[in-house]
Amino acid sequence: MMDQNSNEFSKNGEECVVVKALEDGVTVIGVTRGTENKILHTENLKKGEIWIAQFTEHISAMKIRGVATVLTKYGKVDSGK
Amino acid sequence: MMDQNSNEFSKNGEECVVVKALEDGVTVIGVTRGTENKILHTENLKKGEIWIAQFTEHISAMKIRGVATVLTKYGKVDSGK
Amino acid sequence: MMDQNSNEFSKNGEECVVVKALEDGVTVIGVTRGTENKILHTENLKKGEIWIAQFTEHISAMKIRGVATVLTKYGKVDSGK
Amino acid sequence: MMDQNSNEFSKNGEECVVVKALEDGVTVIGVTRGTENKILHTENLKKGEIWIAQFTEHISAMKIRGVATVLTKYGKVDSGK
Amino acid sequence: MMDQNSNEFSKNGEECVVVKALEDGVTVIGVTRGTENKILHTENLKKGEIWIAQFTEHISAMKIRGVATVLTKYGKVDSGK
Amino acid sequence: MMDQNSNEFSKNGEECVVVKALEDGVTVIGVTRGTENKILHTENLKKGEIWIAQFTEHISAMKIRGVATVLTKYGKVDSGK
Amino acid sequence: MMDQNSNEFSKNGEECVVVKALEDGVTVIGVTRGTENKILHTENLKKGEIWIAQFTEHISAMKIRGVATVLTKYGKVDSGK
Amino acid sequence: MMDQNSNEFSKNGEECVVVKALEDGVTVIGVTRGTENKILHTENLKKGEIWIAQFTEHISAMKIRGVATVLTKYGKVDSGK
Amino acid sequence: MMDQNSNEFSKNGEECVVVKALEDGVTVIGVTRGTENKILHTENLKKGEIWIAQFTEHISAMKIRGVATVLTKYGKVDSGK
Amino acid sequence: MMDQNSNEFSKNGEECVVVKALEDGVTVIGVTRGTENKILHTENLKKGEIWIAQFTEHISAMKIRGVATVLTKYGKVDSGK
Amino acid sequence: MMDQNSNEFSKNGEECVVVKALEDGVTVIGVTRGTENKILHTENLKKGEIWIAQFTEHISAMKIRGVATVLTKYGKVDSGK
Amino acid sequence: MMDQNSNEFSKNGEECVVVKALEDGVTVIGVTRGTENKILHTENLKKGEIWIAQFTEHISAMKIRGVATVLTKYGKVDSGK
């Protein structure tokens, strides 16, 4: 991870997503960037927990399941309703 | 993916699309950049799920099918209606 | 596509067009950049589908046919009416 | 087209023109950049069609003929009236 | 035109002028940049035609003759009246 | 940590999260960036304590548990309620 | 004119002056940049003509004579009155 | 500290935190950046003292204990209450 | 003037001063940049003439004598009164 | 101080703090940047004196003691009360 | 003056000061940048004259004596009163 | 002073302080940047005089004594009262 390419991914970090679980079992799934889009990481949230995640060198998409409040740069969206 | 070219695609990540499925079976199709435009990835969303995807080095277009709320940098659009 | 030139085309991605088909058979035609302007890609949309496409290294113009809502950086335009 | 010079023309793409034909036979003519200004491309639009074109490495001027709505960065202008 | 210098002129393209002819015979004259200022290009417009032209590597001044609406970055000016 | 790559991570520091614990035992968990997402750091906060943390070269996601006020660039969110 | 230095003068082009002649015989005189300030170009305008000129690598000052409307980045000024 | 890497940390300095102690014994703890997060510095403030600290190459997180007013780029927060 | 240093002075051109003479005999004096400040250029304006001058590689100060309207980036000032 | 690293510290200078002493004996203490945080400089102010200090390559934190008005980029704070 | 260092001082030119003398004998004194601060230039203004001076590679401070209106980027100040 | 390092200090010049003396004997003291903070320059102002000084490569702090109006980027402060 400490190769020359890692120089740039901090800029990528400027975009993030904030998820607040409104029920137990909300999942935030990070999907890989690149020629294949596979699940890289699944985070399970309990009711009331907040998850703040940046897009990274490895993650270019996220899927939110369950009742949650989602904050993006385009504003607030409610999932699971 | 770790070659020198990957330096730049994080800038690409600054533009993303937020899709909230309002029915089961909403699909978000990522179409390849380049001299040919082929389907690279198809994501199936159930009712209430949110999908946040960046344009990437590999994806320059997306197609949304089914009833959904779509947030882009130009505002909100409703699909499937 | 992984040559040195691909570094820059992600900046190109910052401009995109959003098309929502309001009838079946809306087409979005991507026309090539360069000394000749040929059709590179034709996307057919059914009623209610949304198509979000970036200008790319290969596409510098788009033509929209059929009844659709088109969002550009200059605002909303209705085609086919 | 894949030479070193193509690096920069994506920046050029940031400026575009949107033309909506309000009658059949609207033409958008792209005129070449450089020491001579020749017609490079002529696009014919039917009533209701939208044409979104970027200035490119090759095109530095456009001429719009016929009744159309033209969106530029300076606002809306109606041609052919 | 494809030499190394052409890299930069796309930035030049960010400034353009929009001319809408309000009578037949409006002319837009492009005058050369450099140590001599000669006429490079003369565009004749008929009533209702719109001409959108960028300043280029070769053109640093324009002259508009005849009754027209001219849009510049400083706003709208009417010529020929 | 003093290798050449560390040049860039200060830019990453421009995004931070502010957490104010509203009860004892609030935890802020830092999750690693990269191909695996593991817990890197767990901070325990007592009621009234404030924790201000930047995303870093090593941390691309954070999880907040317990009753707290969380300030992000998208505004204020309350956790644990 | 096609030497390496010409790379930068397109940025110079971002500043321009718009002159609308309100009588015959308005003159716009371009004065040379550099250690000597000599007249490089004199443009004669007839009533109603518009002249849009960029500062260039060669011209760092302009003089407007006669009754005209002059638009600059500091707003509108009337000459010759 | 005077190695080449120190070039960048001044940018890091653009983000700072202002703490005004409202009681004796307020502490501001600086936590190290990097793969381990250890306490680097503990500052003790008496009532009325102001502490203005930048994030640095070495500090990526701060913890504030005791009754204080804390100013961050997201606004004012009161600790210890 | 065409040496490598001239690359930058076009940026200098972004700042200019607009002088409108309100009487005959207004003078605008350009004073040299550098370790000595000598008069480089004196422009004489007749009533109603407009002089638009950029600061250049050679001129870092200007003196305006006589009754004139002077537009600078800090607004309008009247000289000679 | 004139080594290559000094290139960057002028950017650091963009952030400063303004302290106005409202009583005799106000002190502004500059604390060193780096792996240790030691006192580098102590400035004593008499009533009415103003101290304007930039963060530098050497100073990343300041402590203000005594009754003073402190201006930071987050606004005004009163110390010592 | 035409050495490599002169590249940058044009950026310095972006900050200027406008002085309008409201009496005879106003003086604007330019003080040298560097380890010593000596008088480099003294400009004498008569009533009504305007002096517009940029900070330069050589001048980092100015002193205005006599009754004058002084425009800076922080607004208008009256001297000599 | 004309070494390579001087390239950057012009950016430093973008921040300045304006001091208007409201009594005789106002002093503005420039304090050195670096590992030691010594007095570099003391400017004495008489009533009504204005002193405009930039932070420089050599000066990172200023102290104002006596009754004066001080303009900084954070607004106006009155010293000596």
mmCIF file of C-alpha atoms in Angstrom, chain I residues 73-75, chain K residues 15-19 69-78, chain L residues 16 18 50 52 71-73 75-76:
data_model
loop_
_atom_site.group_PDB
_atom_site.id
_atom_site.type_symbol
_atom_site.label_atom_id
_atom_site.label_comp_id
_atom_site.label_asym_id
_atom_site.label_seq_id
_atom_site.Cartn_x
_atom_site.Cartn_y
_atom_site.Cartn_z
ATOM 1 C CA LYS I 73 -9.921 46.626 -8.550
ATOM 2 C CA TYR I 74 -10.748 48.544 -5.364
ATOM 3 C CA GLY I 75 -13.370 50.615 -7.161
ATOM 4 C CA GLU K 15 -1.672 43.175 -4.412
ATOM 5 C CA CYS K 16 -1.551 46.913 -4.862
ATOM 6 C CA VAL K 17 -2.291 50.105 -2.985
ATOM 7 C CA VAL K 18 -4.112 53.134 -4.389
ATOM 8 C CA VAL K 19 -3.265 56.540 -2.895
ATOM 9 C CA THR K 69 -7.261 58.535 0.672
ATOM 10 C CA VAL K 70 -5.698 55.086 0.713
ATOM 11 C CA LEU K 71 -7.400 52.054 -0.829
ATOM 12 C CA THR K 72 -6.165 48.625 0.214
ATOM 13 C CA LYS K 73 -7.654 45.169 0.015
ATOM 14 C CA TYR K 74 -9.045 45.744 3.506
ATOM 15 C CA GLY K 75 -10.924 48.845 2.368
ATOM 16 C CA LYS K 76 -10.444 52.612 2.530
ATOM 17 C CA VAL K 77 -8.338 54.428 5.108
ATOM 18 C CA ASP K 78 -7.712 58.147 5.371
ATOM 19 C CA CYS L 16 -0.484 42.273 4.914
ATOM 20 C CA VAL L 18 -2.450 48.142 7.605
ATOM 21 C CA ILE L 50 -0.300 54.853 7.414
ATOM 22 C CA ILE L 52 1.176 48.883 5.100
ATOM 23 C CA LEU L 71 -6.604 46.372 9.648
ATOM 24 C CA THR L 72 -6.025 42.640 9.274
ATOM 25 C CA LYS L 73 -7.740 39.932 7.297
ATOM 26 C CA GLY L 75 -11.124 42.905 10.399
ATOM 27 C CA LYS L 76 -10.332 46.108 12.281
#
